[in-house]
Structure formats: structure tokens, C-alpha cells
mmCIF file of C-alpha atoms and ligand atoms in Angstrom:
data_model
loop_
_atom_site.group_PDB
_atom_site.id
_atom_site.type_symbol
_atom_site.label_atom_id
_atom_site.label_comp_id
_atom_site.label_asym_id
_atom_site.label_seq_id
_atom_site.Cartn_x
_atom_site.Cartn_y
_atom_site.Cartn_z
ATOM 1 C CA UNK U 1 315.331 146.034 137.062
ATOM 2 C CA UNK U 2 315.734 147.713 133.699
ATOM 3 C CA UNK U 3 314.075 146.444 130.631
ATOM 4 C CA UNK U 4 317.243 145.465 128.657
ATOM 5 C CA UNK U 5 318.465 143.495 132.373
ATOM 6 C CA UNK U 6 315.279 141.538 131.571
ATOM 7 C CA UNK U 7 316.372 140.497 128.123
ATOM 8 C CA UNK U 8 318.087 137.192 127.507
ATOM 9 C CA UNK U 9 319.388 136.338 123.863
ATOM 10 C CA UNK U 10 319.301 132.884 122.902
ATOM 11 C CA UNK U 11 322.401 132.509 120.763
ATOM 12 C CA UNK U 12 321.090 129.260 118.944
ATOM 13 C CA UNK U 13 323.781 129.027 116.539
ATOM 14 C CA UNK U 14 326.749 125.821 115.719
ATOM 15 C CA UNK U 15 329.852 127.246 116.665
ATOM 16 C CA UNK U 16 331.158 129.333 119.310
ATOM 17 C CA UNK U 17 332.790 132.111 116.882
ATOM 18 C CA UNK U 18 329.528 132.983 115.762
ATOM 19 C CA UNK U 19 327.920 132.890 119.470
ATOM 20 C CA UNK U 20 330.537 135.050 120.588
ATOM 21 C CA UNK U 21 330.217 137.353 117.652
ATOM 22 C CA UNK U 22 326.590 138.027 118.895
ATOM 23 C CA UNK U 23 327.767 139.038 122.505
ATOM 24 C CA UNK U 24 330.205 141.088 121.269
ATOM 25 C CA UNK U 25 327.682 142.914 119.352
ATOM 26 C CA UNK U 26 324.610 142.732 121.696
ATOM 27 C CA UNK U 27 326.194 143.115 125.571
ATOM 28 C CA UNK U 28 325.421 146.328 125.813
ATOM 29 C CA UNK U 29 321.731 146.213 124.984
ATOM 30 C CA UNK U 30 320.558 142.808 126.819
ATOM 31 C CA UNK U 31 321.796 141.118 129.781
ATOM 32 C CA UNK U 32 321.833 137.833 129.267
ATOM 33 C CA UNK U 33 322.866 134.942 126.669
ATOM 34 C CA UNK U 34 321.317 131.420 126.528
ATOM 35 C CA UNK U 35 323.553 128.347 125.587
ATOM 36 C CA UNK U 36 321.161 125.274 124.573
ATOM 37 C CA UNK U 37 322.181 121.832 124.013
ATOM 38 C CA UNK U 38 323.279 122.837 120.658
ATOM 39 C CA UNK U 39 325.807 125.131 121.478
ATOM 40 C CA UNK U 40 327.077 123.559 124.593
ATOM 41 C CA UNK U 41 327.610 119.867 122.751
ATOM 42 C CA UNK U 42 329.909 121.753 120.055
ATOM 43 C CA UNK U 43 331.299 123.821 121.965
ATOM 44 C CA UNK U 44 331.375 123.034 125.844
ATOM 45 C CA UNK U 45 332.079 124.805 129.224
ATOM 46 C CA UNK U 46 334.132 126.916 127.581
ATOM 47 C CA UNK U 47 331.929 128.874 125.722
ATOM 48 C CA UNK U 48 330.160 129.850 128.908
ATOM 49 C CA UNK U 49 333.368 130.682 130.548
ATOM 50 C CA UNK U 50 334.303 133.204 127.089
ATOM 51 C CA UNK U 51 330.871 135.246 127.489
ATOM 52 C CA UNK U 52 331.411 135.681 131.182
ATOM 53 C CA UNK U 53 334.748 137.070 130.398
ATOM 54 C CA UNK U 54 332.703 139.388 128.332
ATOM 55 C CA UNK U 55 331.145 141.041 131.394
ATOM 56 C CA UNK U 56 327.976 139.008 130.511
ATOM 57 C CA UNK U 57 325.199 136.818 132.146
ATOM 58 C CA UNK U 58 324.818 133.156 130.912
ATOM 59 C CA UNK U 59 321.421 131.404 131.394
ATOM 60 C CA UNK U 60 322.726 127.534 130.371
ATOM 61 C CA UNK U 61 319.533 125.786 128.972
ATOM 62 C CA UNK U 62 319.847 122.256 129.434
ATOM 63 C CA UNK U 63 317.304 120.831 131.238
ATOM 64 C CA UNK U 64 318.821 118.404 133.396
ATOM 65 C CA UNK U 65 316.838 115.358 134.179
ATOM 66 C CA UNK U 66 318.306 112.214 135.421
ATOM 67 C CA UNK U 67 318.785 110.668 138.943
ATOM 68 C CA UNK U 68 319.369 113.120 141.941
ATOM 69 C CA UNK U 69 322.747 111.986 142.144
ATOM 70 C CA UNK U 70 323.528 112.816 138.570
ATOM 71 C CA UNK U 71 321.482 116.416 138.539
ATOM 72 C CA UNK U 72 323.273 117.401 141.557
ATOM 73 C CA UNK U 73 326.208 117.032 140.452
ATOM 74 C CA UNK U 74 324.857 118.763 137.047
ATOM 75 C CA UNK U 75 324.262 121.498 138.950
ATOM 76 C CA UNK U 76 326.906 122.127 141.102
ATOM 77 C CA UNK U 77 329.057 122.044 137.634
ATOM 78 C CA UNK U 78 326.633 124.947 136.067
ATOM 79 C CA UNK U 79 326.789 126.798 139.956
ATOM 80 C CA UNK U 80 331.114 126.647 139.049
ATOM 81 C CA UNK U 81 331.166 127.897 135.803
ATOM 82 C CA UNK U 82 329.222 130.608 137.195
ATOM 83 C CA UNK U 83 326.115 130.658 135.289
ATOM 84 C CA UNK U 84 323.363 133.120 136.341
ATOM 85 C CA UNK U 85 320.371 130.753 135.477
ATOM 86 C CA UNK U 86 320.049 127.214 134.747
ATOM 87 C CA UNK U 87 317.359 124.940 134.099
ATOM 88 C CA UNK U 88 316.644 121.504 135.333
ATOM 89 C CA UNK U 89 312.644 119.383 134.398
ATOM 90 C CA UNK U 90 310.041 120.014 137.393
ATOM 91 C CA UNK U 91 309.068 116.051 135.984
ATOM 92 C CA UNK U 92 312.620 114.613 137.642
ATOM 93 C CA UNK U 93 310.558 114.654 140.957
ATOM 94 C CA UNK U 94 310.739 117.019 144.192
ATOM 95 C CA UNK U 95 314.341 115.376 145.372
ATOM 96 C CA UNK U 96 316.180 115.887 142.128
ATOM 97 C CA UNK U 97 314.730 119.929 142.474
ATOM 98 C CA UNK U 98 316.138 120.013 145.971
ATOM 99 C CA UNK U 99 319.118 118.221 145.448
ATOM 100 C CA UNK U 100 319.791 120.688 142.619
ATOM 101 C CA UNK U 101 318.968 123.721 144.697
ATOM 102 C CA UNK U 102 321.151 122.332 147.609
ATOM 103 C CA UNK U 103 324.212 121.865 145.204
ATOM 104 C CA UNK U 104 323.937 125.347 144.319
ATOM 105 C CA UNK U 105 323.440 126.695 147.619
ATOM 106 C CA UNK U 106 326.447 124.824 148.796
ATOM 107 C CA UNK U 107 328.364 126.960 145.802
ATOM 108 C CA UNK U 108 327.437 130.177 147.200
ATOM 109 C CA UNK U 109 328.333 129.085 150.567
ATOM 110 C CA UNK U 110 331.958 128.868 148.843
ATOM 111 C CA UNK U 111 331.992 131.997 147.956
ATOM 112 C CA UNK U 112 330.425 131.309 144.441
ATOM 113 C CA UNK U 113 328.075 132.215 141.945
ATOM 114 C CA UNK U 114 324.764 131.231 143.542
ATOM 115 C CA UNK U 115 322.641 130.741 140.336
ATOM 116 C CA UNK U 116 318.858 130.390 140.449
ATOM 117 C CA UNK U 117 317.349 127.233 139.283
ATOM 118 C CA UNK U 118 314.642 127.234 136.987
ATOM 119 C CA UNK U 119 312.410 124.379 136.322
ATOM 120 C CA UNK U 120 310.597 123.447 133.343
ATOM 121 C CA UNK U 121 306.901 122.375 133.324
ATOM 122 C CA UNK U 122 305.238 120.851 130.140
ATOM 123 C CA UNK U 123 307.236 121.638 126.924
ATOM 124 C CA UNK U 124 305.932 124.178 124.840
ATOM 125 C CA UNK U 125 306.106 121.518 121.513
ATOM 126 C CA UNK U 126 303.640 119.086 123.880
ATOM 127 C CA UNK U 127 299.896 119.221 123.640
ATOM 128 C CA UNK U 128 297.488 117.134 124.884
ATOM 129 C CA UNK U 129 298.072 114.821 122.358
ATOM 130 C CA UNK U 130 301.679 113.853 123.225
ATOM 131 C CA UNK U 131 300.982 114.106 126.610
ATOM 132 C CA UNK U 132 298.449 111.421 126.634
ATOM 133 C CA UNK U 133 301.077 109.292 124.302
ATOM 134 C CA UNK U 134 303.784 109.719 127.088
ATOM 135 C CA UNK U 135 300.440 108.502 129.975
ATOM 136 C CA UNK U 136 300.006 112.149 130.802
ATOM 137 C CA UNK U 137 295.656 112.606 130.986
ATOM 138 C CA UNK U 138 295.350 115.713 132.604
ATOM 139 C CA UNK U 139 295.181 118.722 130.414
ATOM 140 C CA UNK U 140 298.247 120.840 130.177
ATOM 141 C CA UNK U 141 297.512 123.495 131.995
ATOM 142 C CA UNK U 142 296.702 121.177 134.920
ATOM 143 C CA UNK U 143 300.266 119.760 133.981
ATOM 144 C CA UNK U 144 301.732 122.972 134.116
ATOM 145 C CA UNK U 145 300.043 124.214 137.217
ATOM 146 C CA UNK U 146 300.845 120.761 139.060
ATOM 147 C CA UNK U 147 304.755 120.977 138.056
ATOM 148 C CA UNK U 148 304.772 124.880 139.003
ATOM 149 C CA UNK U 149 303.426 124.001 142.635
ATOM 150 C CA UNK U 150 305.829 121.317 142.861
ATOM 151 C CA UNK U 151 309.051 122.897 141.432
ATOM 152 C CA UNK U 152 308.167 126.114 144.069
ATOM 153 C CA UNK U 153 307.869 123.565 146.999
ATOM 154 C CA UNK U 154 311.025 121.939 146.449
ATOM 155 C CA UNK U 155 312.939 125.349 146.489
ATOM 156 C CA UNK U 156 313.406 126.215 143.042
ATOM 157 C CA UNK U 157 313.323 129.996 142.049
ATOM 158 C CA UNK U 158 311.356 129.735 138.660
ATOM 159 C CA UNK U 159 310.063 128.355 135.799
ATOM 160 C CA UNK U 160 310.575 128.600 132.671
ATOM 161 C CA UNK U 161 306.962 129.053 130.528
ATOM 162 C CA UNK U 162 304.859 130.282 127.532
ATOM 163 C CA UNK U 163 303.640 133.196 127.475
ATOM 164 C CA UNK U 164 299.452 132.273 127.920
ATOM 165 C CA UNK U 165 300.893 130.759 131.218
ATOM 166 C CA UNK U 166 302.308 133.321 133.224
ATOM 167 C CA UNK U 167 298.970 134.628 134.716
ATOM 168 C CA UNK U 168 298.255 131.293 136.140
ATOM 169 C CA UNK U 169 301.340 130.538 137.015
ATOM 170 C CA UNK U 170 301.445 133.971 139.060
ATOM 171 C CA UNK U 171 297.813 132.821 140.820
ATOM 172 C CA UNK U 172 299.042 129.853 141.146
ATOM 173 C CA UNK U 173 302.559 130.964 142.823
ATOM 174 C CA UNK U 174 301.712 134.602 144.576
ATOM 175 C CA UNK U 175 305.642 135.002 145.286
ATOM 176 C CA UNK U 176 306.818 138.030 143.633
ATOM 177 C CA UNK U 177 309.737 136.749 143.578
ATOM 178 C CA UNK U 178 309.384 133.300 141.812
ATOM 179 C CA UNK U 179 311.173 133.997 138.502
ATOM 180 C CA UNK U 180 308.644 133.352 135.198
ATOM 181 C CA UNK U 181 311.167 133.415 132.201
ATOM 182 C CA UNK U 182 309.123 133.559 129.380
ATOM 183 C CA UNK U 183 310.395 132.611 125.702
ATOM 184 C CA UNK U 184 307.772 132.786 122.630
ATOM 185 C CA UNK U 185 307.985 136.204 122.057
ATOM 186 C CA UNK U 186 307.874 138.257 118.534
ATOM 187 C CA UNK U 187 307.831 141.866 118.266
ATOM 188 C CA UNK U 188 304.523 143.735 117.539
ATOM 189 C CA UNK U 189 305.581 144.793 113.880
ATOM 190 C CA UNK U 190 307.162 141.463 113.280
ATOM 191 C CA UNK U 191 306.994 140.720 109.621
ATOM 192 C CA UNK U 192 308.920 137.180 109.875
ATOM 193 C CA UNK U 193 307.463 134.502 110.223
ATOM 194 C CA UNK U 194 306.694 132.987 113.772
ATOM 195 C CA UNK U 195 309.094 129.980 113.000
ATOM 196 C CA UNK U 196 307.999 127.127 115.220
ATOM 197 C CA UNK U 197 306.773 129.096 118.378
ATOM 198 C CA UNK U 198 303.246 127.516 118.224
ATOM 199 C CA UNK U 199 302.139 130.273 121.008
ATOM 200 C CA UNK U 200 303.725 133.528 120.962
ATOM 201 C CA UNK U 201 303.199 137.330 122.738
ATOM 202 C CA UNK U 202 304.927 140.273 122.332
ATOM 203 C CA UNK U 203 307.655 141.816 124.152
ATOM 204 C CA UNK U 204 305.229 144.226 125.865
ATOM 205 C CA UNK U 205 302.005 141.749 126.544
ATOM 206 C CA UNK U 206 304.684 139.267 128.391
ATOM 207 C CA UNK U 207 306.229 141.848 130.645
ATOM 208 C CA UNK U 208 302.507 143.081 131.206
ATOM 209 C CA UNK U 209 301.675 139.463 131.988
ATOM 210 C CA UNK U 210 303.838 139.237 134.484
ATOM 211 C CA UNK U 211 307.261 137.921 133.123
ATOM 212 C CA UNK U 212 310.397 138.437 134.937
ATOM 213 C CA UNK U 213 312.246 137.671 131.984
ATOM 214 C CA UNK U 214 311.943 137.695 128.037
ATOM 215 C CA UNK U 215 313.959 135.040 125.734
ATOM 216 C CA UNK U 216 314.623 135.905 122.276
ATOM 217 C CA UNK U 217 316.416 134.375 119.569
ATOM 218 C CA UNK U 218 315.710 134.408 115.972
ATOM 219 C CA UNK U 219 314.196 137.652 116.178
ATOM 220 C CA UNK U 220 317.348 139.251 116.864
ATOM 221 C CA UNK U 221 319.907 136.871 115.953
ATOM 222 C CA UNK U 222 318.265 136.319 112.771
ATOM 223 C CA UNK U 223 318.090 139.974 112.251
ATOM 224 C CA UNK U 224 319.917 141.923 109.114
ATOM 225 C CA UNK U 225 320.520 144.345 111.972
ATOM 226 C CA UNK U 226 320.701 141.797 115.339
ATOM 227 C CA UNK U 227 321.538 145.233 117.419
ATOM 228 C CA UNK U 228 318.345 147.490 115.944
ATOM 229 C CA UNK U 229 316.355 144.355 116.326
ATOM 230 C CA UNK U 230 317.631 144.108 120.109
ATOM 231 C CA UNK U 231 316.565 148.123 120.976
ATOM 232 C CA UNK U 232 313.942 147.832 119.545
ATOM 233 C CA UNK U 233 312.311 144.867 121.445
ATOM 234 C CA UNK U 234 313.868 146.828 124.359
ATOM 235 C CA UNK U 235 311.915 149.876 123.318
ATOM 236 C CA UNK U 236 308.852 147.985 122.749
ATOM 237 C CA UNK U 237 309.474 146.317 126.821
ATOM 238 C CA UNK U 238 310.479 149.415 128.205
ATOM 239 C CA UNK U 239 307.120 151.568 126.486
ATOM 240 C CA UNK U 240 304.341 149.241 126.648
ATOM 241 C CA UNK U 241 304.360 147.867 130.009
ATOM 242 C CA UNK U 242 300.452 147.934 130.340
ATOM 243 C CA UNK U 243 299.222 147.706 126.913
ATOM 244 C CA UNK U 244 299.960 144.600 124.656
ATOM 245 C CA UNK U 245 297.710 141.813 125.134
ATOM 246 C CA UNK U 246 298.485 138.255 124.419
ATOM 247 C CA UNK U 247 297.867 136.352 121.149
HETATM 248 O O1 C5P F 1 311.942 131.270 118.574
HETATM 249 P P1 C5P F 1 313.161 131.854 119.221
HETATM 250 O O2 C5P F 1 314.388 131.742 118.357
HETATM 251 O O3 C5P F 1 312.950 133.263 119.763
HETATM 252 O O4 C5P F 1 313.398 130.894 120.454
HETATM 253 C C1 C5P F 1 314.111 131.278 121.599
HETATM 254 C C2 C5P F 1 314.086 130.116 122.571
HETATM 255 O O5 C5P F 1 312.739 129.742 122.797
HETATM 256 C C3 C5P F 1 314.763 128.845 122.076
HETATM 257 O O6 C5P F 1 316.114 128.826 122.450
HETATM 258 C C4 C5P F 1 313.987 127.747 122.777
HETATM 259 O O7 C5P F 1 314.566 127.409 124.017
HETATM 260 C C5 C5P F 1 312.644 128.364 123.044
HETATM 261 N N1 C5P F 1 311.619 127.770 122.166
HETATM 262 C C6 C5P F 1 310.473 127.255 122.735
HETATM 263 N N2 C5P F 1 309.498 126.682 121.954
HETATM 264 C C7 C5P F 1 309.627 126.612 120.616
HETATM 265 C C8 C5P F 1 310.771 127.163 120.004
HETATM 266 C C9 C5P F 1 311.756 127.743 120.814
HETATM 267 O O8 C5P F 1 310.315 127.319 123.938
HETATM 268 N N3 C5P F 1 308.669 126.029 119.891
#
């Protein structure tokens, strides 16, 4: 896979003129677009359906944790609109994974989209500290490395996870083809500020790390130039593949 096929763009912004203002100016040099819960509750399915009209991927970021019932049917509705990537919590238990991954295999049976599923682990904004609030004792990484195993078991394709986790995540999962989609990331010559990303890596130490996938948003989208901002994280992904070490 190319570099910029391994970039997805999180366009974390209110209204759907201004998301799709960012695809039309940054579809050529990533592959993919995250909606969050922000975008999607202003502006719905539809927004989803308008980038794929734009000959683009949509990863739809809402982690989806409720009753099997309810995140089956979550998911068959993402499989429809014919997202490429979804996410669901590895914490909803091994049925709600595999009654997620069974509504979207039943999709592609259709004829469909067949999305992957991507699970997350432990929140990147928890530590142990809110962990042990919510009854959670074991350190996080144990967390992670628990809900990883689990998520993998019960069919899922990937999980979603910081970047100082994807080389245990990789021991802990040897499938080279589990997906690690890996947000936290700030160019090398970054001169922003790192926003709220408590743990971040660059573009090059996270594909070096093993990452099958980089998200992105204020970097670019917050960019005077969003599309120079976009090549050159590309650039940086493409070059570096062996060299960038995480922070
Ligand atoms: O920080 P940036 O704008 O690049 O964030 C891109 C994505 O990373 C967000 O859409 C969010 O899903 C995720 N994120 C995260 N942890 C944070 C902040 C953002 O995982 N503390």
C-alpha cells in the first residue's frame, strides 16, 4: 500500500460544508476521511454518503457500545452506507465484537461494502487513574493487551491505538494482517502545539512501529496550507520508514 493510502484525515470540524471543503481539497493526497461523533450528530449519514461520492474512503469513528442487539444493528447500518472502517469498544464484550463482525459479513455477502471493524482498547485520555475510578486495577497496558487479545478472538480486524502501543500490540497479535490504526501523530518539524494528544509520534516512527494506518487532524486541517501540510506528512511516511523513533 502507498503511503498517502495509509493516511486518514480526521475532518473534526461542525458542519458538513466545511468537512466537505477539506475532501475536496485533500482526496488526492490521503485516502481516507474520519467522521466522529461531532460531525455525524450535525450532520448525519449523509455526510458519509457526500465523501463517498467524492471517490473517497470514510473511516466512521463512533465507537459503538451498547447491547449486541443494538451494535449489530449499528453495524450493519455503517456496512450500508459503505464505510471502509468503523469502530466499535473491545469493552462491549466478545458477543457484541462478533455480532458486529457477523452483521458486516452478512453485508458483503449482499454484494456490499464489507468494512473492517476496528475495536478500541483503553482510551488514550484514560490513565491509571481513571481506570481505577471506573474499577479497572490492572495497568493500562495490561488493559490494552487484554482488550487486543480479545477483540482479535472475536473476529475483529483491528484496533485502533497510541502510538507507544503498537509494538506490543504487534507481539501481542503476530497477524500481519490485524489492522493497528494509529492516531497521535505530529510531524517531526511540528512547531504547533501538541493540542491534547498526551502521547504522540511522528508520521515516520508510527509507520516504523508498525502502524497500518496514520490519523491526522489538526495538523492538517488546522493548517494555513491543509494540502502542503498533507504532502508533507506523506513525504515524511513515505522517506523515513526506518528512522523516527517514538516520543
Ligand atoms: O490531534 P488530532 O487532531 O490529530 O486528532 C486526530 C484524532 O485523534 C481525533 O479525531 C481523535 O479521534 C484522536 N485523538 C485521540 N486522543 C486525543 C485527541 C485526539 O485519540 N487525546
Amino acid at each position: 500500500m502507498v503511503a498517502k493510502d495509509k493516511l486518514i484525515i480526521a475532518l473534526d470540524v461542525e458542519t458538513p460544508a466545511k468537512a466537505l471543503d477539506l475532501v475536496k481539497q485533500l482526496h488526492h493526497v490521503a485516502g481516507m476521511f474520519k467522521v466522529g461523533s461531532q460531525l455525524f450528530t450535525s450532520a448525519g449519514p449523509q455526510i458519509v454518503r457526500d465523501i463517498i461520492a467524492l471517490d473517497s474512503k470514510v473511516f466512521l469513528d463512533l465507537k459503538f457500545h451498547d447491547i449486541p442487539h443494538q451494535v449489530a444493528g449499528a453495524a450493519r447500518s455503517a456496512a450500508e452506507l459503505g464505510v471502509s472502517l468503523f469502530t466499535i469498544h473491545a469493552s462491549g464484550g466478545s458477543e457484541m465484537m462478533r455480532r458486529a463482525v457477523d452483521s458486516v459479513a452478512a453485508v458483503g455477502e449482499k454484494g456490499g461494502t464489507r468494512s473492517a471493524v476496528l475495536a478500541i482498547s483503553v482510551l488514550t485520555s484514560m490513565d491509571a487513574t481513571t481506570l481505577t475510578q471506573i474499577g479497572v486495577t490492572a495497568p493500562p497496558s495490561e488493559s490494552v493487551n487484554r482488550l487486543v487479545k480479545l477483540a482479535e478472538a472475536s473476529g475483529v480486524d483491528g484496533v485502533v491505538a497510541s502510538p507507544q502501543e503498537i509494538e506490543s500490540i504487534r507481539q501481542a497479535v503476530p497477524n500481519p494482517k490485524f489492522l493497528v490504526v494509529t492516531p497521535g501523530i505530529r510531524p517531526a518539524n511540528n512547531e504547533t502545539t501538541r493540542e491534547d494528544q498526551k502521547r504522540v509520534a511522528t508520521p515516520a516512527a508510527a509507520i516504523a512501529a508498525g502502524a497500518s494506518y496514520l490519523v491526522v487532524g489538526r495538523p492538517i486541517t488546522g493548517a494555513p496550507d491543509p494540502v502542503a501540510a498533507a504532502h508533507a506528512i506523506v513525504a515524511e511516511m513515505e522517506t523515513s520508514q526506518t528512522n523516527g523513533t517514538v516520543q
